[in-house]
Amino acid sequence: MPGGDTIFLIGFMGSGKTTLGHALASRMPGWRFIDLDEEIERRESLSIADIFAKYGEATFREIEADTLRALATHSHPDTTLLIATGGGTPCREGAMEWMNDHGLTVLLEASADRLLHRLVQAQSQRPLLRGKTPRQIGEFIISEQQRRAVYYDKASIRFPSDLLETREEIEDTCLRFIKEYHDIRHAL
Ligand code: S3P
């Protein structure tokens, strides 16, 4: 396996980008995981919710795009860089094209029911879900996924991520991901 690759995990909030990214990097020597939201919080010394509250979404999107570019252009030849983007990162003109030019984009796809279940549990960290009832979150998932599809559809590969709740599911999903990744890289 040649080194120096970058993998961008993209997908809706709750699709499992962070969970899968951490799990993969802990199993794969030479893989380094970076969560874009965590990196933004570290750089700005503010939580994502506080960045939205203090500067607004448009400024968050600028910071997000700048941070992504800074991270992905610092890859090391012996390291596979695995970057979990935010759910909205691809939805900026040129963002998918840029990621496709700089690595492999993988769209994680979970069912709307699974997304709802995960997001109701982890609502507080996500400013776009603030104050919404579970029913409103369900509606938001459907409408926002439709709006974002035009960007998400530019991903190089799609990967089902419904099964990430238990240790066994995470293990199986990681093995499936690694196999698919190797198959794709050998075919190129
Ligand atoms: C967002 C997704 C979040 C975070 C921010 C906005 C979005 O990341 O970047 O709250 O627009 O979908 P996750 O997808 O990791 O939840």
PDB file of C-alpha atoms and ligand atoms in Angstrom:
ATOM      1  CA  MET A   1       0.000   0.000   0.000  1.00  0.00           C
ATOM      2  CA  PRO A   2       1.628   3.287  -1.024  1.00  0.00           C
ATOM      3  CA  GLY A   3       1.752   5.932   1.726  1.00  0.00           C
ATOM      4  CA  GLY A   4       0.923   9.597   1.543  1.00  0.00           C
ATOM      5  CA  ASP A   5      -2.742   9.085   0.837  1.00  0.00           C
ATOM      6  CA  THR A   6      -5.511  11.274   2.213  1.00  0.00           C
ATOM      7  CA  ILE A   7      -9.010   9.930   2.833  1.00  0.00           C
ATOM      8  CA  PHE A   8     -11.848  12.389   3.404  1.00  0.00           C
ATOM      9  CA  LEU A   9     -14.809  10.928   5.289  1.00  0.00           C
ATOM     10  CA  ILE A  10     -17.840  12.949   4.322  1.00  0.00           C
ATOM     11  CA  GLY A  11     -21.526  12.597   5.145  1.00  0.00           C
ATOM     12  CA  PHE A  12     -24.418  13.950   7.121  1.00  0.00           C
ATOM     13  CA  MET A  13     -24.198  14.719  10.849  1.00  0.00           C
ATOM     14  CA  GLY A  14     -24.486  11.408  12.686  1.00  0.00           C
ATOM     15  CA  SER A  15     -23.327   9.300   9.739  1.00  0.00           C
ATOM     16  CA  GLY A  16     -20.416   8.016  11.853  1.00  0.00           C
ATOM     17  CA  LYS A  17     -17.443   9.935  10.413  1.00  0.00           C
ATOM     18  CA  THR A  18     -15.774  10.499  13.771  1.00  0.00           C
ATOM     19  CA  THR A  19     -16.569   7.056  15.207  1.00  0.00           C
ATOM     20  CA  LEU A  20     -15.321   5.242  12.123  1.00  0.00           C
ATOM     21  CA  GLY A  21     -12.296   7.505  11.725  1.00  0.00           C
ATOM     22  CA  HIS A  22     -11.087   6.877  15.288  1.00  0.00           C
ATOM     23  CA  ALA A  23     -11.728   3.155  14.995  1.00  0.00           C
ATOM     24  CA  LEU A  24      -9.857   2.842  11.693  1.00  0.00           C
ATOM     25  CA  ALA A  25      -6.827   4.798  12.859  1.00  0.00           C
ATOM     26  CA  SER A  26      -6.543   2.678  16.016  1.00  0.00           C
ATOM     27  CA  ARG A  27      -6.424  -0.472  13.870  1.00  0.00           C
ATOM     28  CA  MET A  28      -4.259   0.686  10.974  1.00  0.00           C
ATOM     29  CA  PRO A  29      -0.556   1.391  11.594  1.00  0.00           C
ATOM     30  CA  GLY A  30       0.523   4.498   9.713  1.00  0.00           C
ATOM     31  CA  TRP A  31      -2.986   5.949   9.573  1.00  0.00           C
ATOM     32  CA  ARG A  32      -3.475   9.276  11.320  1.00  0.00           C
ATOM     33  CA  PHE A  33      -6.937  10.502  12.164  1.00  0.00           C
ATOM     34  CA  ILE A  34      -7.988  14.133  12.333  1.00  0.00           C
ATOM     35  CA  ASP A  35     -11.490  15.304  13.127  1.00  0.00           C
ATOM     36  CA  LEU A  36     -12.022  18.637  11.402  1.00  0.00           C
ATOM     37  CA  ASP A  37     -14.451  19.983  14.018  1.00  0.00           C
ATOM     38  CA  GLU A  38     -12.011  19.121  16.831  1.00  0.00           C
ATOM     39  CA  GLU A  39      -9.180  20.760  14.934  1.00  0.00           C
ATOM     40  CA  ILE A  40     -11.252  23.939  14.467  1.00  0.00           C
ATOM     41  CA  GLU A  41     -12.124  23.965  18.181  1.00  0.00           C
ATOM     42  CA  ARG A  42      -8.446  23.557  19.089  1.00  0.00           C
ATOM     43  CA  ARG A  43      -7.295  26.322  16.765  1.00  0.00           C
ATOM     44  CA  GLU A  44     -10.001  28.767  17.790  1.00  0.00           C
ATOM     45  CA  SER A  45     -10.079  27.729  21.471  1.00  0.00           C
ATOM     46  CA  LEU A  46     -13.874  27.711  21.203  1.00  0.00           C
ATOM     47  CA  SER A  47     -16.476  24.991  20.804  1.00  0.00           C
ATOM     48  CA  ILE A  48     -18.287  24.733  17.453  1.00  0.00           C
ATOM     49  CA  ALA A  49     -21.467  25.912  19.209  1.00  0.00           C
ATOM     50  CA  ASP A  50     -19.626  28.969  20.548  1.00  0.00           C
ATOM     51  CA  ILE A  51     -18.126  29.772  17.132  1.00  0.00           C
ATOM     52  CA  PHE A  52     -21.636  29.734  15.618  1.00  0.00           C
ATOM     53  CA  ALA A  53     -22.977  31.876  18.479  1.00  0.00           C
ATOM     54  CA  LYS A  54     -20.117  34.368  18.435  1.00  0.00           C
ATOM     55  CA  TYR A  55     -19.341  34.740  14.716  1.00  0.00           C
ATOM     56  CA  GLY A  56     -22.301  33.151  12.884  1.00  0.00           C
ATOM     57  CA  GLU A  57     -22.454  30.291  10.424  1.00  0.00           C
ATOM     58  CA  ALA A  58     -20.883  32.112   7.460  1.00  0.00           C
ATOM     59  CA  THR A  59     -17.682  32.784   9.428  1.00  0.00           C
ATOM     60  CA  PHE A  60     -17.659  29.200  10.717  1.00  0.00           C
ATOM     61  CA  ARG A  61     -17.767  28.017   7.081  1.00  0.00           C
ATOM     62  CA  GLU A  62     -14.741  30.214   6.219  1.00  0.00           C
ATOM     63  CA  ILE A  63     -12.786  28.847   9.171  1.00  0.00           C
ATOM     64  CA  GLU A  64     -13.850  25.314   8.244  1.00  0.00           C
ATOM     65  CA  ALA A  65     -12.653  25.659   4.635  1.00  0.00           C
ATOM     66  CA  ASP A  66      -9.330  27.255   5.666  1.00  0.00           C
ATOM     67  CA  THR A  67      -8.659  24.593   8.317  1.00  0.00           C
ATOM     68  CA  LEU A  68      -9.397  21.764   5.916  1.00  0.00           C
ATOM     69  CA  ARG A  69      -6.993  23.102   3.317  1.00  0.00           C
ATOM     70  CA  ALA A  70      -4.257  23.642   5.881  1.00  0.00           C
ATOM     71  CA  LEU A  71      -4.605  20.068   7.163  1.00  0.00           C
ATOM     72  CA  ALA A  72      -4.829  18.246   3.894  1.00  0.00           C
ATOM     73  CA  THR A  73      -1.889  19.979   2.297  1.00  0.00           C
ATOM     74  CA  HIS A  74       0.428  18.872   5.117  1.00  0.00           C
ATOM     75  CA  SER A  75       0.349  15.141   4.436  1.00  0.00           C
ATOM     76  CA  HIS A  76       3.403  13.024   5.194  1.00  0.00           C
ATOM     77  CA  PRO A  77       4.688  10.455   2.647  1.00  0.00           C
ATOM     78  CA  ASP A  78       4.538   7.530   5.124  1.00  0.00           C
ATOM     79  CA  THR A  79       1.177   8.402   6.613  1.00  0.00           C
ATOM     80  CA  THR A  80      -2.350   7.854   5.433  1.00  0.00           C
ATOM     81  CA  LEU A  81      -4.270  10.864   6.630  1.00  0.00           C
ATOM     82  CA  LEU A  82      -7.869  10.189   7.508  1.00  0.00           C
ATOM     83  CA  ILE A  83      -9.917  13.349   7.864  1.00  0.00           C
ATOM     84  CA  ALA A  84     -13.477  13.375   9.227  1.00  0.00           C
ATOM     85  CA  THR A  85     -15.039  16.479   7.742  1.00  0.00           C
ATOM     86  CA  GLY A  86     -18.125  18.218   9.131  1.00  0.00           C
ATOM     87  CA  GLY A  87     -21.490  17.420   7.566  1.00  0.00           C
ATOM     88  CA  GLY A  88     -21.539  20.799   5.830  1.00  0.00           C
ATOM     89  CA  THR A  89     -17.893  20.891   4.699  1.00  0.00           C
ATOM     90  CA  PRO A  90     -18.590  19.550   1.172  1.00  0.00           C
ATOM     91  CA  CYS A  91     -21.447  21.997   0.607  1.00  0.00           C
ATOM     92  CA  ARG A  92     -19.394  24.948  -0.482  1.00  0.00           C
ATOM     93  CA  GLU A  93     -18.670  25.661  -4.130  1.00  0.00           C
ATOM     94  CA  GLY A  94     -15.486  23.878  -5.129  1.00  0.00           C
ATOM     95  CA  ALA A  95     -15.048  21.948  -1.865  1.00  0.00           C
ATOM     96  CA  MET A  96     -15.789  18.500  -3.305  1.00  0.00           C
ATOM     97  CA  GLU A  97     -13.614  19.179  -6.335  1.00  0.00           C
ATOM     98  CA  TRP A  98     -10.776  20.260  -4.056  1.00  0.00           C
ATOM     99  CA  MET A  99     -11.076  17.147  -1.884  1.00  0.00           C
ATOM    100  CA  ASN A 100     -11.293  14.899  -4.942  1.00  0.00           C
ATOM    101  CA  ASP A 101      -8.078  16.483  -6.233  1.00  0.00           C
ATOM    102  CA  HIS A 102      -6.313  15.928  -2.907  1.00  0.00           C
ATOM    103  CA  GLY A 103      -7.409  12.441  -1.913  1.00  0.00           C
ATOM    104  CA  LEU A 104     -10.182   9.874  -1.824  1.00  0.00           C
ATOM    105  CA  THR A 105     -13.644  11.091  -0.796  1.00  0.00           C
ATOM    106  CA  VAL A 106     -15.810   8.495   0.941  1.00  0.00           C
ATOM    107  CA  LEU A 107     -19.472   9.269   1.585  1.00  0.00           C
ATOM    108  CA  LEU A 108     -20.759   7.540   4.719  1.00  0.00           C
ATOM    109  CA  GLU A 109     -24.426   6.719   4.350  1.00  0.00           C
ATOM    110  CA  ALA A 110     -26.782   5.813   7.181  1.00  0.00           C
ATOM    111  CA  SER A 111     -30.565   5.540   7.045  1.00  0.00           C
ATOM    112  CA  ALA A 112     -32.652   8.544   8.122  1.00  0.00           C
ATOM    113  CA  ASP A 113     -33.899   6.527  11.130  1.00  0.00           C
ATOM    114  CA  ARG A 114     -30.372   5.759  12.244  1.00  0.00           C
ATOM    115  CA  LEU A 115     -29.297   9.392  11.791  1.00  0.00           C
ATOM    116  CA  LEU A 116     -32.277  10.540  13.838  1.00  0.00           C
ATOM    117  CA  HIS A 117     -31.511   8.091  16.625  1.00  0.00           C
ATOM    118  CA  ARG A 118     -27.875   9.204  16.799  1.00  0.00           C
ATOM    119  CA  LEU A 119     -28.628  12.923  16.511  1.00  0.00           C
ATOM    120  CA  VAL A 120     -31.299  13.002  19.190  1.00  0.00           C
ATOM    121  CA  GLN A 121     -28.665  11.584  21.539  1.00  0.00           C
ATOM    122  CA  ALA A 122     -25.956  14.031  20.460  1.00  0.00           C
ATOM    123  CA  GLN A 123     -27.997  17.147  19.756  1.00  0.00           C
ATOM    124  CA  SER A 124     -26.358  19.561  22.161  1.00  0.00           C
ATOM    125  CA  GLN A 125     -22.977  19.822  20.327  1.00  0.00           C
ATOM    126  CA  ARG A 126     -24.701  20.672  17.048  1.00  0.00           C
ATOM    127  CA  PRO A 127     -25.845  24.270  16.665  1.00  0.00           C
ATOM    128  CA  LEU A 128     -27.958  23.542  13.565  1.00  0.00           C
ATOM    129  CA  LEU A 129     -30.145  21.241  15.692  1.00  0.00           C
ATOM    130  CA  ARG A 130     -30.547  23.639  18.590  1.00  0.00           C
ATOM    131  CA  GLY A 131     -34.043  23.882  20.027  1.00  0.00           C
ATOM    132  CA  LYS A 132     -35.474  21.295  17.619  1.00  0.00           C
ATOM    133  CA  THR A 133     -37.841  18.553  18.744  1.00  0.00           C
ATOM    134  CA  PRO A 134     -37.077  14.994  17.561  1.00  0.00           C
ATOM    135  CA  ARG A 135     -39.791  15.408  14.953  1.00  0.00           C
ATOM    136  CA  GLN A 136     -38.203  18.632  13.664  1.00  0.00           C
ATOM    137  CA  ILE A 137     -34.794  16.939  13.587  1.00  0.00           C
ATOM    138  CA  GLY A 138     -36.352  14.187  11.462  1.00  0.00           C
ATOM    139  CA  GLU A 139     -37.731  16.783   9.038  1.00  0.00           C
ATOM    140  CA  PHE A 140     -34.417  18.623   8.979  1.00  0.00           C
ATOM    141  CA  ILE A 141     -32.582  15.390   8.101  1.00  0.00           C
ATOM    142  CA  ILE A 142     -34.862  14.748   5.117  1.00  0.00           C
ATOM    143  CA  SER A 143     -34.848  18.294   3.705  1.00  0.00           C
ATOM    144  CA  GLU A 144     -31.165  19.020   4.357  1.00  0.00           C
ATOM    145  CA  GLN A 145     -30.035  15.695   2.898  1.00  0.00           C
ATOM    146  CA  GLN A 146     -31.939  16.542  -0.273  1.00  0.00           C
ATOM    147  CA  ARG A 147     -30.315  19.966  -0.441  1.00  0.00           C
ATOM    148  CA  ARG A 148     -26.854  18.532   0.157  1.00  0.00           C
ATOM    149  CA  ALA A 149     -27.171  15.595  -2.235  1.00  0.00           C
ATOM    150  CA  VAL A 150     -25.772  17.592  -5.155  1.00  0.00           C
ATOM    151  CA  TYR A 151     -22.482  17.930  -3.250  1.00  0.00           C
ATOM    152  CA  TYR A 152     -22.409  14.539  -1.515  1.00  0.00           C
ATOM    153  CA  ASP A 153     -23.033  12.826  -4.858  1.00  0.00           C
ATOM    154  CA  LYS A 154     -19.592  13.954  -6.023  1.00  0.00           C
ATOM    155  CA  ALA A 155     -17.913  11.543  -3.569  1.00  0.00           C
ATOM    156  CA  SER A 156     -15.645   8.941  -5.163  1.00  0.00           C
ATOM    157  CA  ILE A 157     -17.181   6.108  -3.173  1.00  0.00           C
ATOM    158  CA  ARG A 158     -20.224   5.528  -0.983  1.00  0.00           C
ATOM    159  CA  PHE A 159     -19.988   3.413   2.128  1.00  0.00           C
ATOM    160  CA  PRO A 160     -22.916   2.188   4.291  1.00  0.00           C
ATOM    161  CA  SER A 161     -22.442   3.239   7.921  1.00  0.00           C
ATOM    162  CA  ASP A 162     -25.582   2.056   9.668  1.00  0.00           C
ATOM    163  CA  LEU A 163     -23.724  -0.437  11.820  1.00  0.00           C
ATOM    164  CA  LEU A 164     -21.531   1.472  14.267  1.00  0.00           C
ATOM    165  CA  GLU A 165     -23.314   1.142  17.603  1.00  0.00           C
ATOM    166  CA  THR A 166     -21.654  -1.871  19.268  1.00  0.00           C
ATOM    167  CA  ARG A 167     -17.998  -2.953  19.452  1.00  0.00           C
ATOM    168  CA  GLU A 168     -18.749  -5.864  17.132  1.00  0.00           C
ATOM    169  CA  GLU A 169     -20.478  -3.619  14.613  1.00  0.00           C
ATOM    170  CA  ILE A 170     -17.584  -1.158  14.665  1.00  0.00           C
ATOM    171  CA  GLU A 171     -15.108  -4.008  14.174  1.00  0.00           C
ATOM    172  CA  ASP A 172     -17.069  -5.440  11.219  1.00  0.00           C
ATOM    173  CA  THR A 173     -17.555  -2.028   9.638  1.00  0.00           C
ATOM    174  CA  CYS A 174     -13.819  -1.274   9.946  1.00  0.00           C
ATOM    175  CA  LEU A 175     -12.886  -4.573   8.302  1.00  0.00           C
ATOM    176  CA  ARG A 176     -15.318  -3.911   5.481  1.00  0.00           C
ATOM    177  CA  PHE A 177     -13.934  -0.389   5.012  1.00  0.00           C
ATOM    178  CA  ILE A 178     -10.310  -1.557   4.949  1.00  0.00           C
ATOM    179  CA  LYS A 179     -11.082  -4.269   2.418  1.00  0.00           C
ATOM    180  CA  GLU A 180     -12.906  -1.830   0.166  1.00  0.00           C
ATOM    181  CA  TYR A 181     -10.144   0.747   0.483  1.00  0.00           C
ATOM    182  CA  HIS A 182      -7.483  -1.799  -0.479  1.00  0.00           C
ATOM    183  CA  ASP A 183      -9.559  -3.017  -3.436  1.00  0.00           C
ATOM    184  CA  ILE A 184      -9.994   0.533  -4.709  1.00  0.00           C
ATOM    185  CA  ARG A 185      -6.366   1.498  -4.267  1.00  0.00           C
ATOM    186  CA  HIS A 186      -5.162  -1.653  -6.040  1.00  0.00           C
ATOM    187  CA  ALA A 187      -7.541  -1.033  -8.910  1.00  0.00           C
ATOM    188  CA  LEU A 188      -6.217   2.504  -9.521  1.00  0.00           C
TER     189      LEU A 188
HETATM  190  C1  S3P B   1     -22.457  20.647  10.572  1.00  0.00           C
HETATM  191  C2  S3P B   1     -21.949  19.464  11.038  1.00  0.00           C
HETATM  192  C3  S3P B   1     -21.133  19.371  12.248  1.00  0.00           C
HETATM  193  C4  S3P B   1     -20.386  20.685  12.504  1.00  0.00           C
HETATM  194  C5  S3P B   1     -21.335  21.843  12.502  1.00  0.00           C
HETATM  195  C6  S3P B   1     -22.149  21.956  11.216  1.00  0.00           C
HETATM  196  C7  S3P B   1     -23.311  20.626   9.356  1.00  0.00           C
HETATM  197  O1  S3P B   1     -20.189  18.309  12.115  1.00  0.00           O
HETATM  198  O2  S3P B   1     -19.380  20.886  11.546  1.00  0.00           O
HETATM  199  O3  S3P B   1     -22.190  21.677  13.610  1.00  0.00           O
HETATM  200  O4  S3P B   1     -23.520  21.689   8.745  1.00  0.00           O
HETATM  201  O5  S3P B   1     -23.782  19.532   8.975  1.00  0.00           O
HETATM  202  P1  S3P B   1     -20.618  16.738  12.201  1.00  0.00           P
HETATM  203  O6  S3P B   1     -21.070  16.321  10.834  1.00  0.00           O
HETATM  204  O7  S3P B   1     -19.363  16.068  12.593  1.00  0.00           O
HETATM  205  O8  S3P B   1     -21.697  16.642  13.214  1.00  0.00           O
END
